[in-house]
Amino acid sequence: MDEALLNGADPEIAELLAAAITAIGGAERPGQALMAQRVWGAMSSGAHLAIQAGTGTGKSVAYLVPAFRLAADRRGPVIVSTATIALQRQLVDRDLPRLARALSGPLGHDPTFAIFKGRGNYVCKHKLRAVPDDDADAALISRSSASGSALGAHVKRLHEWADRTTTGDRDELVPGVPDMAWRQASVAARECIGSGKCGFGATCFSEKARKQAANADIVVTNHALLAIDALGEGILPEHRVVIVDEAHELVDRVTAVASGELSATGIEIAVRRSGKLAGESEVARVSDAGAALGPLLAPMPAGRLDKLDPVLAASIEALRDAATACALDVRKKAEAEGGLDAAQQAAAQLALVALDDIATTSERMVRSFELEIEEREEVTWIERLEDASGPTGGSTLRIAPLEVAQELAQHLFGDRTVILTSATLTLGGSFEPLATRWGLDAESHGQDWDGIDVGSPFSHGKSGILYVARHLPPPGRERLADEYLQELWELIQAAGGRTLGLFSSMRAARQATTALRDSLKFPLLCQGDDATGLLVKQFAEDEPTCLFGTLSLWQGVDVPGPSLRLVAIDRIPFPRPDDPLSSARTRAAEARGGNGFMEVSAAHAALLLAQGAGRLLRSMSDRGVVAVLDPRLVTKRYGDYLRASLPPFWQTTDPEVVRAALRRLSTAG
């Protein structure tokens, strides 16, 4: 352990960590010990901390131990936010119960924890019992007797389950039900009429879970709810410390929460929900405005909108005004004394959410296009849908903020201590790219923060090889070249199967699967053949099996052992040139004098490459190869930046060397 780095270490944190490690049967890891001390130091000083902890460090234990200590000092609760359900379940089902038992003696009390989920994860008794059956969502999806019958069967089962469940938590309903059925039994936060008005408020499952979370030492939630809380909703228990695990995902999740859309489904739902609550003329205005929007969008190409046609602008304004007027009419009836019963109040709340979303999103679009391009803080684009029916002619208009740094700096980092951690936080060897996106850069927002890499217990240079196929031609835009498929075939043969193929598009993954499946003697699975979780399970359990797929596999696969010896990446995962958000962010970076390609495209690629390469070594005994077929990783100037973002594997561009290494691993098992 580096004594200089641990100078001033807190002995109680060291003792608690040792007790925890002993209780769970682990081994002391220098990086874990250093991380626990630095997390405690940040909690004590109030400074923000970005901490990169490689796979195998045991980072969850390293931040949970000081979190329990803080709560024991009556300075909790501590919020722990994750990006994935998998990590959330690991924390709640495995790590937290074990640590709570281990630390109860040393801390002198029984540590507590709870999970905080969105209201929509719990069955709503009021909606099941009091809201009319002809809900707008059900009407939209029950367009045939078969679908209506299936939906009814699922909803009936939900009614029966709601009578016997003690939690109302969707995760406890086995087998589950489709989303469309669950929506008939749940409400989003903004759709809830509130426990004070609800006849079921005293027994509400969501309220019960929230009260439990309010009294817990550690509260586990997700990035979306953290964003909703930080951006003004105030849904989480009062807290002074937030730990953001999987922090490399934070900006994208916050951006998604802050985005808006105008779609056929959204407009139709608003019309249906308002039908019995607003005047006929007001409802007709919304319907007509939505219908007028469709023909305008139909001939327009998908992609970013830099200019707004005057007729389209007028149509969006008309939709905004119609939704605003209709919402006003619904509110008048809802607020009138003795005007609506409990069921009608709930229906009115649902209608108002749909109408307000339309009005707010329309207004955002109108205001954005009133500014010059270089002054805009949001980007609007058209997304084409496969189903061309509905008021907007099969197109969705979307709007999203270019950056969320200012919002995060003000609302997340402003009045609390935030610790951000992940195995991949440095891009090109620096914390600055992500710190800037979070709003921590001193030049813009002046936040007091520090960044530290505690390393990894893995010996990357001895356990893994980074192979770049320098001899291949640069990748094409549409299809994988025959040379790429041949190279991939030879690598898989040498590895004896055991390959995770990470592709930049689903089209490329399917092409490679079709081209190689019959000629390989190993089973080859492709994402989409079955549920992703089942495919990963089959891949892990059947050693020679290969699995090909795209984005979710780049970050969501944890397969230690001999089932994974080769991670093959078809190309550098730059964002598509026509991606609306990336292209707009690139343009904005260049407008302020920056390097748009490096700030946006290269940073995006570096993060994904690091995540993808991180699939290889998941335990101390793992060995293998990360093979990047794209020669630009070593032939272009930006290749140095990208390689600096990867784990420090031993590197080669010699195909014979790497195939020989794979054959040795295959023989060794």
XYZ file of C-alpha atoms in Angstrom:
669
model
C 0.000 0.000 0.000
C 1.262 3.512 -0.825
C 1.840 5.038 2.610
C 2.222 8.516 1.156
C -1.227 8.357 -0.364
C -2.685 7.001 2.878
C -1.032 9.674 5.002
C -3.605 10.832 7.503
C -5.763 7.730 7.032
C -8.610 7.294 9.474
C -7.921 4.219 11.675
C -11.619 3.555 12.302
C -12.311 3.276 8.552
C -9.403 0.829 8.272
C -10.810 -1.230 11.163
C -14.322 -1.238 9.723
C -13.038 -2.260 6.299
C -10.989 -5.068 7.841
C -14.039 -6.295 9.773
C -16.135 -6.224 6.625
C -13.541 -8.100 4.555
C -13.147 -10.755 7.245
C -16.911 -11.248 7.547
C -17.491 -11.669 3.824
C -14.449 -13.885 3.311
C -12.518 -11.492 1.114
C -8.877 -10.475 0.907
C -7.322 -7.076 1.567
C -6.720 -5.095 -1.609
C -4.554 -1.956 -1.513
C -6.743 -0.128 -4.014
C -9.858 -0.896 -1.983
C -8.257 0.366 1.233
C -7.098 3.548 -0.464
C -10.518 4.097 -1.996
C -12.308 3.695 1.341
C -10.024 6.286 2.924
C -10.436 8.765 0.082
C -14.211 8.354 0.095
C -14.283 9.008 3.826
C -12.020 12.008 3.363
C -14.379 13.483 0.772
C -17.395 12.845 2.999
C -15.640 14.548 5.910
C -14.345 17.568 3.986
C -17.321 18.155 1.712
C -15.200 18.122 -1.454
C -16.390 16.225 -4.506
C -14.391 13.181 -5.579
C -14.047 11.312 -8.877
C -12.488 7.938 -8.223
C -11.587 5.381 -10.874
C -11.448 1.852 -9.529
C -10.632 -0.941 -11.937
C -12.501 -4.230 -12.095
C -11.651 -6.400 -9.104
C -10.996 -3.509 -6.729
C -14.127 -4.184 -4.694
C -15.338 -0.609 -5.036
C -18.837 -1.172 -3.683
C -17.450 -2.333 -0.335
C -14.936 0.532 -0.425
C -17.661 3.161 -0.572
C -20.349 1.371 1.479
C -18.144 1.021 4.576
C -17.559 4.791 4.960
C -21.204 5.397 4.018
C -22.390 3.256 6.935
C -19.894 5.043 9.202
C -21.258 8.432 8.142
C -24.834 7.334 8.803
C -23.825 5.965 12.208
C -22.568 9.453 13.072
C -26.097 10.728 12.285
C -24.880 12.428 9.145
C -26.894 10.212 6.789
C -28.681 9.003 4.896
C -26.277 8.401 2.040
C -27.748 8.073 -1.448
C -26.132 5.471 -3.728
C -27.128 5.843 -7.375
C -26.523 3.211 -10.058
C -27.087 3.099 -13.810
C -28.038 -0.561 -14.159
C -30.544 -2.854 -12.504
C -27.808 -5.495 -12.241
C -25.656 -3.366 -9.923
C -28.708 -2.219 -7.973
C -29.618 -5.852 -7.296
C -26.029 -6.723 -6.396
C -25.988 -3.972 -3.791
C -29.399 -4.682 -2.280
C -29.397 -8.478 -2.476
C -25.738 -9.242 -1.719
C -23.368 -6.453 -0.652
C -25.538 -4.423 1.719
C -27.013 -7.333 3.730
C -23.566 -8.836 4.304
C -22.000 -5.524 5.273
C -24.864 -4.579 7.570
C -24.375 -7.819 9.516
C -20.591 -7.424 9.577
C -20.620 -3.826 10.795
C -23.434 -3.967 13.343
C -20.985 -4.822 16.159
C -18.188 -2.356 15.346
C -20.665 0.476 14.708
C -22.739 -0.257 17.809
C -26.064 -0.330 15.964
C -27.783 -2.256 13.202
C -27.135 -0.482 9.886
C -30.175 -0.178 7.641
C -30.656 0.191 3.913
C -33.486 0.495 1.426
C -34.071 0.694 -2.273
C -35.800 3.753 -3.712
C -37.634 3.095 -6.963
C -39.840 5.246 -9.106
C -43.539 5.228 -8.278
C -44.241 3.407 -11.528
C -42.480 0.298 -10.148
C -45.289 -0.276 -7.654
C -48.853 -1.365 -8.273
C -51.301 1.490 -7.652
C -54.365 0.326 -5.722
C -56.259 3.436 -6.715
C -55.713 2.875 -10.421
C -56.720 -0.774 -10.150
C -59.850 -0.049 -8.118
C -61.001 3.433 -8.990
C -59.798 4.518 -12.434
C -62.247 3.629 -15.248
C -61.374 0.582 -17.333
C -61.350 2.519 -20.589
C -57.991 4.098 -19.819
C -56.361 5.764 -22.805
C -53.331 3.493 -22.793
C -55.501 0.385 -22.889
C -57.614 1.828 -25.674
C -54.539 2.444 -27.799
C -53.183 -1.058 -27.493
C -56.440 -3.031 -27.583
C -57.070 -2.609 -31.294
C -57.830 -6.282 -31.848
C -59.833 -8.783 -29.855
C -56.721 -10.930 -29.405
C -54.582 -8.156 -27.940
C -57.472 -6.918 -25.832
C -58.096 -10.404 -24.462
C -54.407 -10.911 -23.608
C -54.240 -7.535 -21.912
C -57.342 -8.321 -19.899
C -55.873 -11.614 -18.707
C -52.694 -9.899 -17.520
C -54.619 -7.133 -15.750
C -56.845 -9.715 -14.052
C -53.713 -11.443 -12.721
C -52.431 -8.078 -11.498
C -55.673 -7.576 -9.558
C -55.269 -10.980 -7.918
C -51.602 -10.356 -7.117
C -52.355 -6.907 -5.666
C -54.671 -8.534 -3.108
C -51.919 -10.731 -1.666
C -48.622 -8.863 -2.181
C -47.106 -7.049 0.772
C -44.826 -4.790 -1.280
C -46.558 -4.180 -4.630
C -43.080 -4.215 -6.195
C -43.129 -5.252 -9.843
C -39.885 -7.186 -9.447
C -41.676 -9.593 -7.113
C -44.345 -10.490 -9.674
C -43.239 -13.820 -11.181
C -43.835 -14.440 -13.996
C -43.984 -10.820 -15.025
C -46.415 -9.027 -17.281
C -45.797 -6.881 -20.405
C -45.301 -3.152 -19.991
C -48.661 -2.389 -21.566
C -50.416 -4.446 -18.888
C -48.353 -3.014 -16.050
C -49.313 0.500 -17.110
C -52.916 -0.370 -16.303
C -51.900 -0.986 -12.687
C -49.349 1.749 -12.027
C -48.862 5.491 -12.274
C -45.817 7.672 -12.834
C -44.894 10.187 -10.142
C -46.599 13.097 -11.883
C -49.735 11.027 -12.514
C -50.276 10.353 -8.801
C -53.002 12.473 -7.164
C -51.128 12.342 -3.841
C -51.649 10.272 -0.722
C -53.727 13.018 0.887
C -56.388 12.891 -1.833
C -56.207 9.163 -2.499
C -58.535 6.799 -0.708
C -55.760 4.219 -0.705
C -53.077 6.613 0.556
C -52.771 4.921 3.953
C -51.964 1.544 2.370
C -50.089 2.768 -0.739
C -47.184 0.496 -1.626
C -45.080 3.325 -3.020
C -45.610 5.523 0.037
C -44.681 2.606 2.301
C -41.422 2.104 0.381
C -40.647 5.826 0.542
C -41.142 5.948 4.310
C -38.831 2.975 4.690
C -36.197 4.717 2.566
C -36.526 7.941 4.569
C -35.428 6.116 7.726
C -32.583 4.094 6.187
C -28.852 4.706 6.539
C -28.192 3.988 2.865
C -30.709 4.468 0.069
C -30.043 2.812 -3.296
C -31.627 4.447 -6.333
C -30.890 4.977 -10.039
C -29.463 7.834 -12.088
C -32.843 8.757 -13.573
C -34.459 9.290 -10.152
C -31.328 11.092 -8.948
C -31.686 13.445 -11.921
C -35.393 14.012 -11.281
C -34.616 14.812 -7.649
C -31.708 17.109 -8.502
C -33.614 18.974 -11.207
C -36.303 20.135 -8.848
C -38.757 17.375 -7.934
C -37.231 16.682 -4.500
C -38.348 13.053 -4.377
C -35.410 11.525 -2.472
C -35.022 11.704 1.324
C -33.031 14.700 2.525
C -29.342 13.924 2.181
C -25.891 15.501 2.233
C -23.889 12.830 0.415
C -24.435 11.085 -2.923
C -22.336 8.222 -4.277
C -22.725 7.863 -8.045
C -21.612 4.406 -9.130
C -21.311 3.715 -12.869
C -20.738 7.469 -13.094
C -19.649 7.269 -16.742
C -23.394 6.876 -17.511
C -24.559 9.910 -15.525
C -24.669 12.524 -18.302
C -26.604 10.331 -20.719
C -29.176 9.403 -18.077
C -29.671 13.015 -16.992
C -29.969 14.092 -20.634
C -32.688 11.483 -21.175
C -34.646 12.767 -18.170
C -34.342 16.339 -19.442
C -35.536 15.466 -22.971
C -39.001 15.906 -24.446
C -40.950 14.574 -27.425
C -44.029 15.145 -29.532
C -45.344 11.844 -30.828
C -48.462 10.303 -32.289
C -48.973 8.206 -29.186
C -48.505 11.122 -26.816
C -51.005 13.319 -28.648
C -53.569 10.536 -28.980
C -53.280 9.658 -25.283
C -53.797 13.311 -24.342
C -56.902 13.506 -26.536
C -58.383 10.286 -25.142
C -57.655 11.192 -21.534
C -59.173 14.642 -21.924
C -62.286 13.476 -23.748
C -64.618 13.336 -20.729
C -62.940 16.080 -18.713
C -62.605 19.085 -21.022
C -64.967 20.849 -23.358
C -65.521 19.267 -26.738
C -64.033 22.238 -28.574
C -60.841 22.223 -26.476
C -60.299 18.512 -27.030
C -60.980 18.926 -30.747
C -58.333 21.657 -30.961
C -55.669 19.299 -29.598
C -56.767 16.535 -31.955
C -56.831 18.827 -34.980
C -53.451 20.375 -34.152
C -51.911 16.920 -33.854
C -53.495 15.795 -37.111
C -52.148 18.899 -38.904
C -48.618 18.183 -37.709
C -48.428 14.775 -39.383
C -48.531 15.812 -43.065
C -45.854 18.421 -42.394
C -43.448 15.917 -40.841
C -44.122 13.021 -43.245
C -41.987 14.272 -46.179
C -39.189 15.590 -43.961
C -36.069 13.410 -43.549
C -35.152 12.001 -40.173
C -32.368 13.846 -38.398
C -31.437 17.146 -36.815
C -33.549 20.237 -37.496
C -31.500 23.403 -37.809
C -34.269 25.519 -39.307
C -37.990 25.453 -38.638
C -40.258 25.921 -41.612
C -42.756 28.753 -40.863
C -45.707 26.447 -41.464
C -44.247 23.774 -39.163
C -43.503 26.434 -36.553
C -47.110 27.623 -36.714
C -48.312 24.031 -36.330
C -46.182 23.459 -33.218
C -47.414 26.743 -31.761
C -51.008 25.704 -32.462
C -50.418 22.400 -30.687
C -48.889 24.243 -27.721
C -51.814 26.643 -27.467
C -54.397 23.886 -27.855
C -52.805 21.721 -25.162
C -52.500 24.716 -22.818
C -56.168 25.657 -23.288
C -57.348 22.083 -22.841
C -55.268 21.683 -19.671
C -56.740 24.915 -18.292
C -60.242 23.567 -18.828
C -59.382 20.272 -17.093
C -57.846 22.140 -14.145
C -60.924 24.301 -13.698
C -63.117 21.233 -13.407
C -60.656 19.435 -11.145
C -60.374 22.411 -8.790
C -64.079 23.219 -8.718
C -65.573 22.428 -5.327
C -67.477 19.157 -5.529
C -66.741 18.954 -9.238
C -65.007 15.572 -9.573
C -65.057 12.408 -7.522
C -61.872 10.494 -6.615
C -61.840 8.446 -9.814
C -62.369 11.526 -11.963
C -59.624 13.391 -10.061
C -57.211 10.580 -10.895
C -58.288 10.636 -14.535
C -57.852 14.417 -14.590
C -54.317 14.085 -13.242
C -53.453 11.635 -16.025
C -54.882 14.004 -18.631
C -53.001 16.990 -17.221
C -49.661 15.165 -17.317
C -50.159 14.301 -20.999
C -51.334 17.814 -21.930
C -48.618 19.585 -19.935
C -45.935 17.451 -21.585
C -47.188 18.491 -25.017
C -47.428 22.170 -24.093
C -44.009 22.284 -22.388
C -42.205 20.417 -25.155
C -43.817 22.533 -27.881
C -42.814 25.708 -26.073
C -39.216 24.483 -25.706
C -39.031 23.887 -29.449
C -40.522 27.255 -30.321
C -38.145 29.109 -28.003
C -35.104 27.199 -29.210
C -35.712 28.107 -32.849
C -36.123 31.777 -31.964
C -32.362 31.807 -31.256
C -29.466 31.707 -33.664
C -27.880 28.265 -34.019
C -24.772 29.183 -32.036
C -26.946 30.495 -29.169
C -29.138 27.425 -28.806
C -28.801 25.270 -25.728
C -31.035 22.505 -27.074
C -31.229 20.432 -30.240
C -34.406 19.295 -32.007
C -34.653 16.398 -34.418
C -37.079 14.154 -36.268
C -37.052 10.451 -35.513
C -38.822 8.227 -38.017
C -40.974 5.415 -36.674
C -41.739 2.120 -38.369
C -45.469 2.581 -37.814
C -46.570 5.435 -40.071
C -50.042 5.774 -38.530
C -51.176 8.360 -36.012
C -51.418 12.163 -35.820
C -47.749 12.804 -36.561
C -47.536 10.467 -39.524
C -45.098 8.006 -37.956
C -42.564 10.637 -36.870
C -41.508 11.787 -33.431
C -40.165 15.266 -32.783
C -37.567 15.205 -30.017
C -35.713 17.902 -28.111
C -32.804 17.490 -25.709
C -30.280 19.772 -23.990
C -26.872 19.999 -25.619
C -25.213 19.901 -22.219
C -26.351 19.238 -18.659
C -23.178 20.470 -16.942
C -24.735 23.677 -15.652
C -27.774 21.870 -14.265
C -25.610 19.266 -12.540
C -23.244 21.896 -11.141
C -26.127 23.877 -9.702
C -28.566 21.198 -8.593
C -26.527 18.054 -7.903
C -23.122 19.330 -6.794
C -24.227 22.658 -5.368
C -25.272 21.784 -1.817
C -24.079 18.230 -1.207
C -20.950 16.095 -1.426
C -20.867 13.877 -4.514
C -18.544 10.916 -5.012
C -18.420 9.595 -8.570
C -16.919 6.208 -9.277
C -16.543 3.708 -12.098
C -13.935 1.454 -13.652
C -13.737 3.944 -16.557
C -13.593 7.634 -15.680
C -10.343 8.743 -17.317
C -10.384 9.398 -21.059
C -7.021 9.757 -22.713
C -5.564 9.344 -19.218
C -7.405 12.353 -17.749
C -10.486 12.947 -15.592
C -11.054 16.321 -17.261
C -13.306 15.218 -20.176
C -15.924 13.694 -17.897
C -15.458 16.335 -15.194
C -16.297 18.989 -17.776
C -19.461 17.153 -18.815
C -20.493 16.839 -15.153
C -20.001 20.543 -14.529
C -17.003 20.124 -12.222
C -14.488 22.024 -14.342
C -13.159 24.945 -12.370
C -13.143 27.326 -15.344
C -16.902 27.183 -15.799
C -18.381 26.415 -12.399
C -15.605 26.479 -9.812
C -16.535 23.243 -8.043
C -13.993 21.938 -5.537
C -13.132 18.415 -6.626
C -10.338 15.890 -6.888
C -9.762 12.835 -9.063
C -7.825 9.688 -8.216
C -7.221 6.354 -9.907
C -6.769 3.600 -7.300
C -5.769 1.117 -9.972
C -6.756 -2.509 -10.332
C -5.557 -5.717 -8.694
C -5.209 -7.223 -12.162
C -1.853 -7.362 -13.903
C -3.157 -6.257 -17.292
C 0.209 -6.450 -19.020
C 0.634 -10.104 -18.044
C -3.006 -11.202 -18.265
C -4.197 -9.559 -21.448
C -3.152 -8.594 -24.958
C -4.468 -5.668 -26.974
C -4.272 -6.692 -30.615
C -4.971 -4.185 -33.386
C -5.344 -5.606 -36.910
C -3.184 -2.975 -38.554
C -3.004 -4.896 -41.842
C -6.759 -4.607 -42.500
C -8.255 -1.805 -44.632
C -10.122 1.020 -42.865
C -13.710 -0.016 -42.084
C -16.448 0.777 -44.573
C -19.607 2.655 -43.704
C -22.162 -0.005 -44.519
C -20.939 -3.598 -44.273
C -18.070 -5.529 -42.765
C -15.460 -6.206 -45.431
C -14.644 -9.819 -46.263
C -11.165 -9.293 -44.799
C -12.767 -8.417 -41.432
C -14.907 -11.542 -41.437
C -11.906 -13.716 -42.322
C -9.811 -12.115 -39.562
C -12.594 -12.663 -37.058
C -12.995 -16.305 -38.141
C -9.277 -16.986 -37.679
C -9.227 -15.379 -34.219
C -12.256 -17.371 -33.047
C -10.748 -20.584 -34.374
C -7.532 -19.907 -32.470
C -9.457 -19.096 -29.279
C -11.530 -22.292 -29.474
C -14.721 -20.217 -29.528
C -15.040 -18.375 -26.183
C -15.547 -15.061 -27.995
C -17.594 -11.999 -27.161
C -18.061 -10.031 -30.396
C -18.824 -6.353 -29.808
C -20.129 -4.574 -32.893
C -20.837 -0.938 -33.603
C -24.269 -1.739 -35.053
C -26.841 -4.495 -34.942
C -26.556 -4.757 -38.710
C -22.857 -5.627 -38.436
C -23.508 -8.139 -35.644
C -26.137 -9.933 -37.728
C -23.932 -9.871 -40.842
C -21.056 -11.469 -38.956
C -23.368 -14.049 -37.404
C -24.818 -15.018 -40.787
C -21.397 -15.186 -42.426
C -19.655 -17.223 -39.710
C -22.284 -19.360 -38.016
C -22.165 -22.252 -40.501
C -18.387 -22.292 -40.925
C -17.503 -22.265 -37.217
C -17.590 -25.472 -35.226
C -18.571 -23.547 -32.105
C -22.108 -22.436 -31.146
C -22.673 -18.802 -32.156
C -25.379 -16.716 -30.478
C -26.510 -13.280 -31.639
C -28.226 -10.602 -29.610
C -31.896 -10.694 -30.482
C -32.054 -14.486 -30.750
C -33.476 -14.491 -27.212
C -33.592 -12.251 -24.138
C -30.132 -10.749 -23.650
C -29.829 -12.044 -20.092
C -30.551 -15.605 -21.216
C -28.015 -15.354 -24.042
C -25.303 -14.135 -21.664
C -26.146 -16.987 -19.265
C -25.857 -19.550 -22.062
C -22.603 -17.974 -23.226
C -21.140 -18.175 -19.718
C -22.252 -21.746 -19.043
C -21.233 -23.361 -22.363
C -17.489 -22.775 -22.641
C -16.928 -22.890 -26.455
C -19.968 -20.697 -27.233
C -19.555 -17.290 -28.901
C -21.879 -14.312 -28.449
C -22.210 -11.388 -30.869
C -24.084 -8.195 -30.116
C -24.058 -4.455 -29.780
C -24.331 -1.641 -27.213
C -25.795 -3.399 -24.149
C -23.101 -6.079 -24.380
C -20.323 -3.473 -24.423
C -21.189 -2.582 -20.825
C -23.390 -5.323 -19.419
C -21.456 -8.606 -19.540
C -19.641 -10.078 -16.528
C -18.306 -13.525 -17.468
C -15.241 -14.568 -15.463
C -13.400 -17.784 -16.245
C -12.531 -19.735 -19.404
C -15.816 -19.018 -21.223
C -14.378 -15.669 -22.329
C -10.901 -15.585 -23.863
C -11.417 -13.148 -26.741
C -13.214 -9.817 -26.922
C -13.435 -8.844 -30.598
C -14.381 -5.265 -31.525
C -15.241 -4.600 -35.154
C -14.497 -0.860 -35.271
C -13.857 2.207 -33.154
C -17.329 3.076 -31.805
C -17.566 6.686 -32.936
C -21.104 8.080 -32.868
C -22.891 8.096 -36.218
C -22.183 11.296 -38.219
C -25.935 11.920 -38.454
C -26.597 11.412 -34.729
C -28.528 14.574 -33.776
C -27.105 15.101 -30.304
C -23.489 14.246 -31.111
C -23.417 16.334 -34.274
C -24.975 19.320 -32.516
C -22.534 19.022 -29.608
C -19.638 18.828 -32.062
C -20.807 21.986 -33.785
C -21.214 23.786 -30.446
C -17.707 22.774 -29.342
C -16.216 24.092 -32.561
C -18.214 27.327 -32.281
C -16.556 28.050 -28.941
C -13.112 27.311 -30.403
C -12.711 23.731 -29.259
C -11.958 20.533 -31.148
C -15.411 19.102 -31.734
C -14.165 15.732 -32.933
C -11.962 15.122 -29.900
C -14.397 16.560 -27.350
C -17.402 14.610 -28.594
C -16.670 11.767 -31.015
C -13.294 10.669 -29.640
C -14.461 10.991 -26.034
C -17.562 8.895 -26.825
C -15.432 6.247 -28.535
C -12.845 6.190 -25.757
C -15.475 5.569 -23.108
C -17.123 2.737 -25.031
C -13.789 1.152 -25.949
C -12.752 1.174 -22.307
C -16.050 -0.397 -21.301
C -15.811 -3.016 -24.038
C -12.206 -3.927 -23.247
C -13.183 -4.151 -19.591
C -15.275 -7.246 -20.363
C -12.101 -9.367 -20.710
C -10.623 -9.592 -17.212
C -13.273 -10.190 -14.558
C -11.296 -12.286 -12.065
C -7.672 -12.636 -10.973
C -7.206 -15.844 -12.988
C -8.622 -14.552 -16.284
C -6.419 -14.390 -19.372
C -7.206 -13.338 -22.916
C -7.135 -10.945 -25.849
C -8.939 -7.775 -26.819
C -8.838 -7.661 -30.616
C -9.737 -4.431 -32.394
C -10.159 -5.001 -36.114
C -10.124 -1.288 -36.924
C -6.540 -0.293 -37.928
C -7.213 3.383 -37.200
C -6.537 2.649 -33.531
C -2.821 2.633 -34.398
C -2.652 4.503 -37.724
C -4.465 7.752 -36.804
C -3.245 10.479 -34.481
C -6.291 10.107 -32.244
C -5.322 6.456 -31.727
C -2.898 7.451 -28.963
C -5.724 9.152 -27.066
C -8.016 6.149 -27.465
C -5.382 3.610 -26.422
C -4.548 5.724 -23.361
C -8.153 5.218 -22.258
C -7.805 1.415 -22.288
C -6.407 -0.867 -19.580
C -2.603 -1.239 -19.890
C -2.591 -4.509 -21.831
C 0.502 -5.726 -23.648
C 0.064 -4.526 -27.243
C 0.764 -6.066 -30.645
C -0.270 -5.701 -34.278
C 1.121 -9.100 -35.324
C -1.703 -11.555 -36.182
C 0.557 -14.594 -35.852
C 1.599 -13.610 -32.350
C -1.956 -13.129 -31.150
C -3.311 -16.299 -32.752
C -0.497 -18.320 -31.164
C -1.329 -16.805 -27.768
C -4.995 -17.682 -28.193
C -4.164 -21.245 -29.180
C -2.029 -21.643 -26.042
C -4.898 -20.367 -23.894
C -7.325 -22.689 -25.662
C -5.099 -25.687 -25.057
C -4.636 -24.749 -21.416
C -8.434 -24.498 -21.009
